[in-house]
Amino acid sequence: MGAWGVGILQDDTVSDVVGFVKDRIKAGESVAIATDSALSHFSELENDEDDAPLLWLALAHVQWTYGILEDRILERVRKDLQLGNGLGRWGDDSKALAKRKEVLNKFFNKIAKPKPKPSPLPRLIVRKAPFKAGDCLSILLDDGRYTAALVLRADNSNPEYGKNLVASLDYLETAPPSLAFFELRRWLIKTHGNWNNEQDISWYQTVRFKEASKRIRIIGCIDVRPSDPNDSRFYSGWISLGTQITLCRAHAAKFS
């Protein structure tokens, strides 16, 4: 955990707490119940003199944002401010410490009054993974040629950010791939740059999928085999799907 600025929200701990409360509200909890859920979930923060005040700052921010600031939250922030709690990490930089104190004072003065126009409560926006395991994808490239990719998994455990595990295949032709080609499992291996012959496999979330979908077509569906890859440490955007094949071919041409 760490801070990247003196602002209230410029801190990993605060961001995590705020995000947790918002997720609980999206799941149907009221602001007050979501706050209690956060206090229980992040209870270990109370044992840290630097992180404990951050917990209450985060709760104060999110409650005030939605127009429901409980007295217990406001009073805890007031107490921490008066006692100078949570300023230890700023002690080595007098300028940063002064700025942090100024930010905290402005924040308290702001939340001490009800928000004139509370923000609407966050709603759950379901974004399911666009493909199912076994879908065989034909991807049209900018130069008019086609490449191929096989969907290995669909993960919708996070309803707002469904994702597909997709492996690129070593295919680059003027016509779309046939369904039989996908059964060959000719995985694309990245030989260029610093990839060290890694397979081109990545998780793809729904971000910018609509734009990329114009060049992606499902050829058909095949069974995913137990021997197929089932995870990746990489995350990519759909807009980049299929781009590695041209780089690999260009690299291979240099040594042919």
XYZ file of N, CA and C in Angstrom:
768
model
N 0.836 -1.185 0.000
C 0.000 0.000 0.000
C 0.880 1.248 0.000
N 0.419 2.311 -0.618
C 1.194 3.517 -0.641
C 0.400 4.686 -1.169
N 0.993 5.860 -1.017
C 0.369 7.092 -1.497
C 1.188 7.633 -2.646
N 0.527 8.255 -3.611
C 1.232 8.868 -4.733
C 0.964 10.368 -4.810
N 0.405 10.924 -3.734
C 0.138 12.348 -3.649
C -0.469 12.674 -2.305
N -0.714 13.958 -2.069
C -1.253 14.381 -0.772
C -2.777 14.400 -0.764
N -3.405 14.186 -1.921
C -4.860 14.214 -1.997
C -5.498 13.066 -1.234
N -6.736 13.240 -0.839
C -7.448 12.217 -0.066
C -7.510 10.894 -0.814
N -7.779 10.953 -2.104
C -7.942 9.732 -2.892
C -6.638 9.240 -3.509
N -5.553 9.936 -3.260
C -4.265 9.537 -3.831
C -3.541 8.556 -2.909
N -4.236 7.487 -2.580
C -3.697 6.508 -1.643
C -4.328 5.153 -1.930
N -3.529 4.111 -1.966
C -4.025 2.772 -2.266
C -5.057 2.294 -1.253
N -4.801 2.557 0.025
C -5.725 2.112 1.069
C -7.080 2.786 0.917
N -7.068 4.096 0.725
C -8.324 4.830 0.548
C -9.055 4.325 -0.687
N -8.342 4.128 -1.776
C -8.956 3.653 -3.012
C -9.586 2.280 -2.823
N -8.889 1.393 -2.090
C -9.416 0.050 -1.851
C -10.698 0.094 -1.033
N -10.725 0.927 0.007
C -11.913 1.018 0.862
C -13.086 1.620 0.078
N -12.832 2.704 -0.646
C -13.884 3.333 -1.435
C -14.432 2.351 -2.466
N -13.538 1.640 -3.138
C -13.969 0.662 -4.132
C -14.800 -0.447 -3.512
N -14.405 -0.897 -2.321
C -15.142 -1.958 -1.636
C -16.557 -1.499 -1.302
N -16.688 -0.299 -0.752
C -18.010 0.223 -0.386
C -18.893 0.349 -1.625
N -18.337 0.865 -2.699
C -19.115 1.007 -3.936
C -19.582 -0.347 -4.457
N -18.717 -1.342 -4.377
C -19.090 -2.686 -4.825
C -20.223 -3.252 -3.979
N -20.179 -3.003 -2.663
C -21.247 -3.505 -1.792
C -22.576 -2.795 -2.087
N -22.494 -1.505 -2.391
C -23.716 -0.769 -2.756
C -24.285 -1.329 -4.052
N -23.411 -1.610 -5.019
C -23.856 -2.195 -6.287
C -24.507 -3.554 -6.068
N -24.041 -4.247 -5.023
C -24.593 -5.565 -4.710
C -25.929 -5.480 -3.985
N -26.363 -4.253 -3.649
C -27.677 -4.080 -3.044
C -27.694 -3.596 -1.618
N -26.518 -3.385 -1.017
C -26.482 -2.897 0.359
C -26.702 -1.389 0.395
N -27.282 -0.917 1.497
C -27.403 0.522 1.690
C -26.028 1.091 2.000
N -25.896 2.412 1.955
C -24.608 3.040 2.263
C -24.175 2.685 3.684
N -25.113 2.732 4.627
C -24.778 2.441 6.022
C -24.325 1.002 6.204
N -25.035 0.058 5.575
C -24.658 -1.349 5.707
C -23.342 -1.620 4.986
N -23.160 -0.990 3.830
C -21.897 -1.143 3.097
C -20.732 -0.610 3.928
N -20.979 0.451 4.684
C -19.956 1.006 5.570
C -19.591 0.003 6.659
N -20.590 -0.602 7.266
C -20.331 -1.623 8.286
C -19.572 -2.811 7.693
N -19.928 -3.172 6.467
C -19.229 -4.271 5.799
C -17.753 -3.926 5.624
N -17.478 -2.661 5.264
C -16.093 -2.219 5.088
C -15.340 -2.225 6.409
N -15.993 -1.783 7.473
C -15.343 -1.767 8.780
C -14.965 -3.178 9.225
N -15.810 -4.137 8.871
C -15.515 -5.527 9.206
C -14.410 -6.082 8.309
N -14.520 -5.798 7.019
C -13.568 -6.341 6.050
C -12.162 -5.778 6.258
N -12.078 -4.499 6.602
C -10.782 -3.838 6.771
C -10.437 -3.613 8.241
N -10.956 -4.468 9.108
C -10.771 -4.283 10.552
C -9.294 -4.276 10.961
N -8.447 -4.982 10.192
C -7.035 -5.041 10.566
C -6.341 -3.683 10.433
N -6.923 -2.778 9.650
C -6.328 -1.456 9.480
C -6.352 -0.659 10.786
N -7.279 -0.957 11.659
C -7.379 -0.241 12.934
C -6.156 -0.473 13.815
N -5.395 -1.522 13.507
C -4.205 -1.820 14.301
C -2.964 -1.090 13.793
N -3.122 -0.313 12.718
C -1.993 0.411 12.135
C -2.229 1.908 12.295
N -1.318 2.601 12.952
C -1.520 4.018 13.256
C -1.549 4.893 12.004
N -0.933 4.430 10.925
C -0.963 5.201 9.685
C -2.195 4.882 8.843
N -2.590 3.608 8.817
C -3.690 3.194 7.951
C -5.065 3.406 8.563
N -5.170 3.370 9.887
C -6.478 3.525 10.530
C -7.168 4.833 10.140
N -6.480 5.979 10.189
C -7.139 7.225 9.775
C -7.571 7.207 8.310
N -6.825 6.482 7.474
C -7.174 6.393 6.059
C -8.492 5.664 5.860
N -8.729 4.660 6.684
C -9.992 3.928 6.618
C -11.167 4.868 6.834
N -11.064 5.717 7.835
C -12.168 6.617 8.171
C -12.284 7.768 7.173
N -11.162 8.197 6.626
C -11.217 9.208 5.571
C -11.960 8.668 4.355
N -11.673 7.410 4.015
C -12.329 6.793 2.857
C -13.834 6.665 3.097
N -14.206 6.232 4.294
C -15.632 6.090 4.613
C -16.325 7.445 4.607
N -15.646 8.450 5.123
C -16.224 9.795 5.129
C -16.429 10.292 3.701
N -15.447 10.059 2.858
C -15.551 10.502 1.463
C -16.734 9.858 0.761
N -16.841 8.541 0.874
C -17.878 7.844 0.119
C -19.262 8.140 0.692
N -19.392 8.247 2.008
C -20.694 8.570 2.592
C -21.126 9.985 2.217
N -20.216 10.949 2.311
C -20.548 12.328 1.971
C -20.915 12.441 0.492
N -20.229 11.681 -0.348
C -20.500 11.705 -1.783
C -21.949 11.341 -2.072
N -22.479 10.391 -1.312
C -23.849 9.939 -1.541
C -24.856 10.564 -0.577
N -24.413 11.604 0.149
C -25.335 12.390 0.963
C -25.744 11.775 2.264
N -24.972 10.807 2.766
C -25.337 10.138 4.021
C -24.094 10.025 4.891
N -23.727 11.093 5.567
C -22.528 11.069 6.407
C -22.930 10.900 7.860
N -22.597 9.762 8.424
C -22.949 9.454 9.811
C -22.073 10.256 10.769
N -22.664 10.592 11.913
C -21.935 11.373 12.923
C -20.684 10.654 13.398
N -20.763 9.337 13.547
C -19.611 8.581 14.043
C -18.427 8.682 13.084
N -18.725 8.749 11.800
C -17.659 8.861 10.804
C -17.038 10.252 10.874
N -17.905 11.268 10.904
C -17.419 12.648 10.947
C -16.597 12.906 12.205
N -17.066 12.401 13.336
C -16.358 12.638 14.592
C -15.013 11.923 14.630
N -14.943 10.747 14.018
C -13.652 10.037 13.986
C -12.647 10.807 13.132
N -13.091 11.339 12.001
C -12.198 12.133 11.157
C -11.762 13.393 11.899
N -12.707 14.013 12.629
C -12.378 15.216 13.405
C -11.311 14.895 14.464
N -11.485 13.783 15.150
C -10.550 13.390 16.199
C -9.155 13.137 15.630
N -9.101 12.392 14.514
C -7.807 12.105 13.902
C -7.118 13.390 13.446
N -7.912 14.318 12.943
C -7.358 15.583 12.476
C -6.791 16.390 13.637
N -7.537 16.435 14.721
C -7.087 17.200 15.888
C -5.831 16.616 16.511
N -5.727 15.283 16.512
C -4.584 14.616 17.129
C -3.404 14.442 16.181
N -3.620 14.774 14.904
C -2.555 14.604 13.933
C -2.278 13.158 13.594
N -3.286 12.310 13.756
C -3.110 10.888 13.451
C -2.926 10.670 11.944
N -2.116 9.692 11.622
C -1.939 9.320 10.222
C -0.959 10.179 9.442
N -0.191 11.020 10.134
C 0.745 11.908 9.437
C 2.184 11.404 9.487
N 2.383 10.229 10.078
C 3.727 9.717 10.239
C 4.481 9.548 8.930
N 3.796 9.114 7.899
C 4.462 8.857 6.626
C 4.913 10.138 5.930
N 4.419 11.292 6.415
C 4.773 12.568 5.807
C 5.849 13.309 6.613
N 6.302 12.704 7.703
C 7.205 13.394 8.621
C 8.556 13.757 8.056
N 9.014 13.044 7.030
C 10.350 13.288 6.479
C 10.370 14.384 5.421
N 9.201 14.905 5.089
C 9.112 15.941 4.051
C 8.224 17.064 4.573
N 8.838 18.120 5.035
C 8.080 19.198 5.679
C 7.087 19.861 4.723
N 7.465 20.001 3.459
C 6.550 20.620 2.494
C 5.344 19.725 2.227
N 5.609 18.445 2.050
C 4.513 17.501 1.818
C 3.616 17.412 3.043
N 4.230 17.445 4.225
C 3.455 17.405 5.461
C 2.528 18.611 5.558
N 3.030 19.781 5.232
C 2.208 20.990 5.279
C 1.063 20.921 4.274
N 1.346 20.415 3.089
C 0.306 20.278 2.067
C -0.749 19.261 2.493
N -0.277 18.158 3.098
C -1.219 17.125 3.558
C -2.141 17.683 4.627
N -1.605 18.443 5.566
C -2.442 19.050 6.607
C -3.468 20.002 5.984
N -3.027 20.752 4.988
C -3.940 21.684 4.322
C -5.064 20.920 3.624
N -4.714 19.828 2.949
C -5.715 19.013 2.266
C -6.711 18.424 3.262
N -6.215 17.934 4.390
C -7.089 17.340 5.398
C -8.051 18.376 5.988
N -7.557 19.557 6.236
C -8.418 20.615 6.778
C -9.507 21.012 5.785
N -9.118 21.145 4.520
C -10.102 21.492 3.492
C -11.135 20.384 3.344
N -10.663 19.156 3.425
C -11.572 18.010 3.305
C -12.589 18.002 4.442
N -12.097 18.221 5.665
C -13.021 18.204 6.800
C -14.033 19.349 6.704
N -13.555 20.529 6.338
C -14.473 21.667 6.202
C -15.535 21.403 5.138
N -15.153 20.644 4.114
C -16.109 20.311 3.059
C -17.159 19.330 3.551
N -16.719 18.244 4.190
C -17.677 17.212 4.586
C -18.468 17.597 5.832
N -18.026 18.649 6.536
C -18.766 19.095 7.727
C -20.139 19.646 7.340
N -20.305 19.961 6.061
C -21.597 20.429 5.552
C -22.126 19.392 4.568
N -23.437 19.157 4.554
C -23.992 18.181 3.616
C -23.669 18.546 2.170
N -23.452 17.550 1.351
C -23.191 17.799 -0.066
C -24.449 18.371 -0.708
N -24.329 19.510 -1.398
C -25.517 20.147 -1.992
C -26.302 19.227 -2.927
N -25.572 18.503 -3.764
C -26.226 17.588 -4.701
C -25.538 16.225 -4.612
N -26.040 15.364 -3.714
C -25.421 14.040 -3.565
C -25.403 13.278 -4.890
N -24.352 12.542 -5.098
C -24.240 11.730 -6.304
C -25.209 10.558 -6.243
N -25.730 10.123 -7.397
C -26.601 8.943 -7.393
C -25.807 7.708 -6.983
N -26.473 6.767 -6.331
C -25.800 5.553 -5.897
C -25.304 4.769 -7.107
N -24.119 4.180 -7.008
C -23.596 3.408 -8.144
C -24.447 2.184 -8.428
N -24.590 1.868 -9.699
C -25.371 0.705 -10.119
C -24.450 -0.336 -10.752
N -24.862 -1.578 -10.603
C -24.111 -2.674 -11.199
C -24.344 -2.685 -12.706
N -23.271 -2.601 -13.463
C -23.346 -2.670 -14.920
C -22.719 -3.990 -15.344
N -23.548 -4.896 -15.834
C -23.078 -6.235 -16.198
C -22.391 -6.187 -17.561
N -21.159 -6.644 -17.596
C -20.393 -6.727 -18.846
C -19.844 -8.153 -18.949
N -20.599 -9.028 -19.556
C -20.172 -10.416 -19.671
C -19.093 -10.584 -20.732
N -18.286 -11.606 -20.555
C -17.286 -11.941 -21.569
C -18.014 -12.186 -22.887
N -17.528 -11.609 -23.972
C -18.264 -11.692 -25.240
C -18.260 -13.061 -25.906
N -17.317 -13.926 -25.541
C -17.234 -15.227 -26.206
C -17.245 -16.353 -25.185
N -17.531 -17.548 -25.670
C -17.510 -18.733 -24.808
C -16.302 -19.584 -25.159
N -15.916 -20.434 -24.232
C -14.765 -21.293 -24.452
C -14.989 -22.152 -25.686
N -13.981 -22.209 -26.538
C -14.063 -22.996 -27.758
C -14.410 -22.207 -28.995
N -14.809 -20.935 -28.825
C -15.118 -20.106 -29.993
C -13.855 -19.891 -30.823
N -13.994 -20.075 -32.124
C -12.879 -19.915 -33.061
C -13.031 -18.582 -33.771
N -12.067 -17.710 -33.590
C -12.187 -16.332 -34.054
C -11.328 -16.069 -35.281
N -11.933 -15.431 -36.252
C -11.222 -14.908 -37.411
C -11.089 -13.408 -37.208
N -9.868 -12.889 -37.336
C -9.630 -11.464 -37.098
C -9.122 -10.818 -38.386
N -9.825 -9.802 -38.849
C -9.412 -9.062 -40.035
C -8.413 -7.985 -39.634
N -7.247 -8.009 -40.256
C -6.199 -7.041 -39.949
C -6.326 -5.812 -40.838
N -5.587 -4.776 -40.484
C -5.654 -3.517 -41.223
C -5.214 -3.656 -42.670
N -4.342 -4.618 -42.958
C -3.843 -4.780 -44.325
C -4.726 -5.682 -45.178
N -5.873 -6.105 -44.637
C -6.808 -6.919 -45.400
C -6.618 -8.411 -45.246
N -5.564 -8.827 -44.568
C -5.356 -10.250 -44.328
C -6.068 -10.680 -43.042
N -6.095 -11.994 -42.841
C -6.797 -12.554 -41.685
C -5.830 -13.339 -40.806
N -6.091 -13.305 -39.509
C -5.401 -14.172 -38.571
C -6.452 -14.883 -37.720
N -6.003 -15.695 -36.786
C -6.936 -16.538 -36.035
C -6.583 -16.576 -34.557
N -7.590 -16.817 -33.743
C -7.388 -16.940 -32.289
C -8.454 -17.864 -31.721
N -8.081 -18.597 -30.691
C -8.986 -19.548 -30.047
C -9.308 -19.086 -28.631
N -10.586 -19.024 -28.308
C -11.026 -18.656 -26.962
C -10.937 -19.894 -26.073
N -10.168 -19.799 -25.004
C -9.936 -20.950 -24.137
C -10.782 -20.925 -22.865
N -11.144 -19.714 -22.398
C -11.956 -19.627 -21.179
C -12.827 -18.387 -21.225
N -13.930 -18.455 -20.504
C -14.777 -17.288 -20.250
C -14.943 -17.191 -18.738
N -14.594 -16.046 -18.177
C -14.654 -15.838 -16.726
C -15.558 -14.657 -16.432
N -16.722 -14.931 -15.851
C -17.673 -13.888 -15.485
C -17.852 -13.799 -13.976
N -16.812 -14.194 -13.230
C -16.887 -14.145 -11.775
C -17.053 -12.716 -11.276
N -16.486 -11.751 -11.994
C -16.751 -10.341 -11.727
C -17.765 -9.889 -12.773
N -19.041 -9.723 -12.382
C -20.089 -9.445 -13.379
C -19.876 -8.172 -14.179
N -19.113 -7.220 -13.635
C -18.890 -5.971 -14.354
C -17.717 -6.050 -15.324
N -16.871 -7.031 -15.130
C -15.677 -7.125 -15.961
C -15.434 -8.561 -16.394
N -16.368 -9.092 -17.180
C -16.169 -10.418 -17.737
C -14.940 -10.428 -18.633
N -14.290 -11.577 -18.741
C -13.067 -11.640 -19.530
C -12.931 -12.991 -20.208
N -12.216 -12.977 -21.332
C -11.922 -14.194 -22.080
C -10.429 -14.437 -22.108
N -10.046 -15.690 -21.972
C -8.660 -16.084 -22.203
C -8.554 -16.489 -23.663
N -7.709 -15.790 -24.421
C -7.627 -16.003 -25.863
C -6.185 -16.270 -26.270
N -5.995 -17.305 -27.079
C -4.678 -17.647 -27.599
C -4.647 -17.402 -29.100
N -3.653 -16.639 -29.542
C -3.493 -16.386 -30.975
C -2.906 -17.613 -31.658
N -3.276 -17.795 -32.929
C -2.753 -18.902 -33.717
C -1.837 -18.373 -34.822
N -0.942 -19.238 -35.273
C 0.028 -18.854 -36.301
C -0.634 -18.963 -37.672
N -1.398 -17.931 -37.981
C -2.156 -17.914 -39.242
C -2.176 -16.489 -39.776
N -1.810 -16.338 -41.058
C -1.845 -15.031 -41.703
C -2.054 -15.249 -43.200
N -3.310 -15.105 -43.631
C -3.661 -15.386 -45.018
C -4.654 -14.343 -45.536
N -4.895 -14.399 -46.853
C -5.842 -13.458 -47.466
C -7.282 -13.911 -47.304
N -7.482 -15.130 -46.828
C -8.827 -15.657 -46.593
C -8.965 -16.055 -45.129
N -10.173 -16.015 -44.594
C -10.377 -16.402 -43.189
C -9.966 -17.853 -42.957
N -9.593 -18.220 -41.741
C -9.200 -19.606 -41.440
C -10.412 -20.534 -41.479
N -10.155 -21.784 -41.792
C -11.211 -22.793 -41.754
C -11.336 -23.322 -40.328
N -12.461 -23.938 -40.034
C -12.659 -24.490 -38.694
C -11.645 -25.599 -38.414
N -11.270 -26.340 -39.448
C -10.316 -27.435 -39.269
C -8.960 -26.921 -38.806
N -8.597 -25.699 -39.204
C -7.292 -25.154 -38.813
C -7.169 -25.029 -37.303
N -8.266 -24.688 -36.627
C -8.211 -24.483 -35.175
C -7.906 -25.773 -34.426
N -8.268 -26.912 -35.020
C -7.989 -28.196 -34.372
C -6.498 -28.516 -34.353
N -5.721 -27.844 -35.209
C -4.284 -28.123 -35.294
C -3.497 -27.550 -34.121
N -4.078 -26.560 -33.455
C -3.440 -25.922 -32.286
C -2.044 -25.381 -32.638
N -1.943 -24.649 -33.718
C -0.676 -24.016 -34.076
C -0.589 -22.667 -33.360
N -0.171 -22.738 -32.106
C -0.110 -21.546 -31.274
C 0.917 -20.558 -31.825
N 0.610 -19.290 -31.712
C 1.558 -18.255 -32.137
C 2.592 -18.040 -31.038
N 3.869 -18.186 -31.401
C 4.981 -17.989 -30.475
C 5.652 -16.666 -30.818
N 5.815 -15.810 -29.825
C 6.401 -14.488 -30.058
C 7.923 -14.574 -30.005
N 8.525 -14.446 -31.179
C 9.968 -14.580 -31.297
C 10.680 -13.231 -31.340
N 9.936 -12.149 -31.485
C 10.546 -10.831 -31.634
C 10.709 -10.146 -30.267
N 11.441 -9.039 -30.295
C 11.595 -8.242 -29.076
C 12.178 -9.042 -27.928
N 11.626 -8.810 -26.738
C 12.094 -9.501 -25.529
C 11.108 -10.562 -25.049
N 10.336 -11.120 -25.966
C 9.296 -12.073 -25.575
C 9.848 -13.452 -25.245
N 11.045 -13.758 -25.696
C 11.691 -15.025 -25.333
C 10.834 -16.249 -25.678
N 10.266 -16.213 -26.888
C 9.495 -17.353 -27.408
C 8.287 -17.719 -26.538
N 7.655 -16.712 -25.976
C 6.434 -16.945 -25.205
C 5.235 -17.060 -26.135
N 4.264 -17.836 -25.709
C 3.034 -17.973 -26.486
C 2.221 -16.692 -26.378
N 1.559 -16.314 -27.466
C 0.710 -15.118 -27.456
C -0.666 -15.486 -26.906
N -0.783 -15.422 -25.598
C -2.035 -15.746 -24.915
C -2.265 -14.699 -23.834
N -3.488 -14.235 -23.727
C -3.765 -13.132 -22.810
C -5.235 -13.144 -22.409
N -5.506 -12.486 -21.293
C -6.887 -12.234 -20.882
C -7.360 -10.942 -21.559
N -8.574 -10.966 -22.068
C -9.166 -9.801 -22.718
C -10.460 -9.440 -22.000
N -10.504 -8.222 -21.442
C -11.716 -7.736 -20.798
C -12.589 -7.009 -21.818
N -13.737 -6.520 -21.361
C -14.713 -5.962 -22.287
C -14.389 -4.550 -22.756
N -13.330 -3.941 -22.222
C -12.970 -2.576 -22.583
C -12.708 -2.467 -24.085
N -13.398 -1.545 -24.747
C -13.258 -1.251 -26.176
C -13.594 -2.452 -27.063
N -14.368 -3.405 -26.536
C -14.704 -4.561 -27.363
C -15.590 -4.162 -28.545
N -16.519 -3.236 -28.337
C -17.433 -2.852 -29.407
C -16.677 -2.368 -30.636
N -15.640 -1.574 -30.405
C -14.834 -1.074 -31.516
C -14.099 -2.211 -32.224
N -13.517 -3.110 -31.444
C -12.742 -4.202 -32.028
C -13.620 -5.255 -32.681
N -14.866 -5.392 -32.215
C -15.748 -6.466 -32.690
C -16.063 -6.368 -34.182
N -15.865 -5.199 -34.757
C -16.166 -5.018 -36.180
C -15.262 -5.867 -37.065
N -14.118 -6.268 -36.541
C -13.182 -7.055 -37.355
C -13.022 -8.488 -36.847
N -13.856 -8.889 -35.884
C -13.782 -10.233 -35.314
C -15.039 -11.021 -35.685
N -14.860 -12.241 -36.190
C -15.997 -13.078 -36.555
C -15.793 -14.481 -36.002
N -16.876 -15.081 -35.498
C -16.815 -16.451 -35.001
C -16.967 -17.412 -36.180
N -15.949 -18.241 -36.412
C -15.980 -19.233 -37.477
C -16.813 -20.445 -37.067
N -16.710 -20.794 -35.807
C -17.418 -21.954 -35.268
C -16.958 -22.184 -33.851
N -17.218 -23.351 -33.312
C -16.835 -23.674 -31.935
C -16.319 -25.102 -31.873
N -15.230 -25.307 -31.147
C -14.657 -26.627 -30.964
C -14.480 -26.891 -29.474
N -14.178 -28.117 -29.131
C -13.957 -28.468 -27.727
C -12.585 -27.983 -27.264
N -12.558 -27.440 -26.056
C -11.285 -27.078 -25.436
C -10.713 -28.331 -24.779
N -9.453 -28.592 -25.054
C -8.823 -29.802 -24.558
C -8.174 -29.571 -23.186
N -8.087 -30.611 -22.366
C -7.413 -30.475 -21.062
C -5.965 -30.021 -21.203
N -5.341 -30.340 -22.323
C -3.943 -29.968 -22.530
C -3.783 -28.523 -22.996
N -4.874 -27.844 -23.336
C -4.777 -26.454 -23.780
C -4.391 -25.546 -22.618
N -3.713 -24.443 -22.886
C -3.385 -23.480 -21.811
C -4.668 -23.007 -21.116
N -4.559 -22.740 -19.819
C -5.764 -22.319 -19.084
C -5.577 -21.044 -18.270
N -4.466 -20.328 -18.494
C -4.281 -19.065 -17.765
C -3.182 -18.260 -18.445
N -3.079 -17.001 -18.056
C -2.027 -16.126 -18.543
C -1.816 -15.013 -17.528
N -0.597 -14.531 -17.467
C -0.312 -13.412 -16.573
C -0.520 -12.068 -17.273
N -0.880 -12.110 -18.555
C -1.034 -10.892 -19.328
C -2.496 -10.505 -19.513
N -2.739 -9.190 -19.574
C -4.050 -8.635 -19.896
C -3.889 -7.711 -21.096
N -4.789 -7.820 -22.052
C -4.710 -7.007 -23.263
C -6.086 -6.453 -23.607
N -6.100 -5.469 -24.492
C -7.356 -4.917 -24.986
C -7.731 -5.591 -26.294
N -9.021 -5.744 -26.533
C -9.476 -6.422 -27.754
C -8.949 -5.741 -29.008
N -8.714 -4.447 -28.917
C -8.253 -3.706 -30.086
C -6.887 -4.206 -30.561
N -6.134 -4.859 -29.663
C -4.800 -5.348 -30.013
C -4.797 -6.808 -30.445
N -5.952 -7.473 -30.368
C -5.999 -8.890 -30.740
C -5.604 -9.070 -32.207
N -4.651 -9.931 -32.451
C -4.220 -10.216 -33.816
C -3.023 -9.421 -34.289
N -2.563 -8.473 -33.504
C -1.469 -7.606 -33.963
C -0.101 -8.282 -33.893
N 0.040 -9.301 -33.069
C 1.357 -9.917 -32.885
C 1.813 -10.730 -34.093
N 0.893 -11.252 -34.869
C 1.265 -12.119 -35.982
C 2.134 -11.399 -37.007
N 1.803 -10.150 -37.321
C 2.595 -9.419 -38.316
C 3.991 -9.122 -37.797
N 4.119 -8.851 -36.511
C 5.435 -8.605 -35.912
C 6.281 -9.870 -35.934
N 5.643 -10.989 -35.651
C 6.368 -12.267 -35.665
C 6.834 -12.609 -37.075
N 5.963 -12.399 -38.058
C 6.331 -12.718 -39.443
C 7.437 -11.786 -39.944
N 7.358 -10.514 -39.580
C 8.388 -9.560 -40.001
C 9.739 -9.936 -39.391
N 9.716 -10.367 -38.138
C 10.955 -10.784 -37.473
C 11.525 -12.017 -38.146
N 10.659 -12.974 -38.489
C 11.115 -14.214 -39.129
C 11.690 -13.942 -40.513
N 11.125 -12.953 -41.217
C 11.586 -12.631 -42.566
C 13.022 -12.113 -42.562
N 13.420 -11.474 -41.477
C 14.777 -10.946 -41.389
C 15.835 -12.029 -41.381
N 15.420 -13.222 -40.931
C 16.392 -14.302 -40.764
C 16.140 -15.452 -41.745
N 15.274 -15.202 -42.724
C 14.983 -16.261 -43.692
C 15.948 -16.203 -44.880
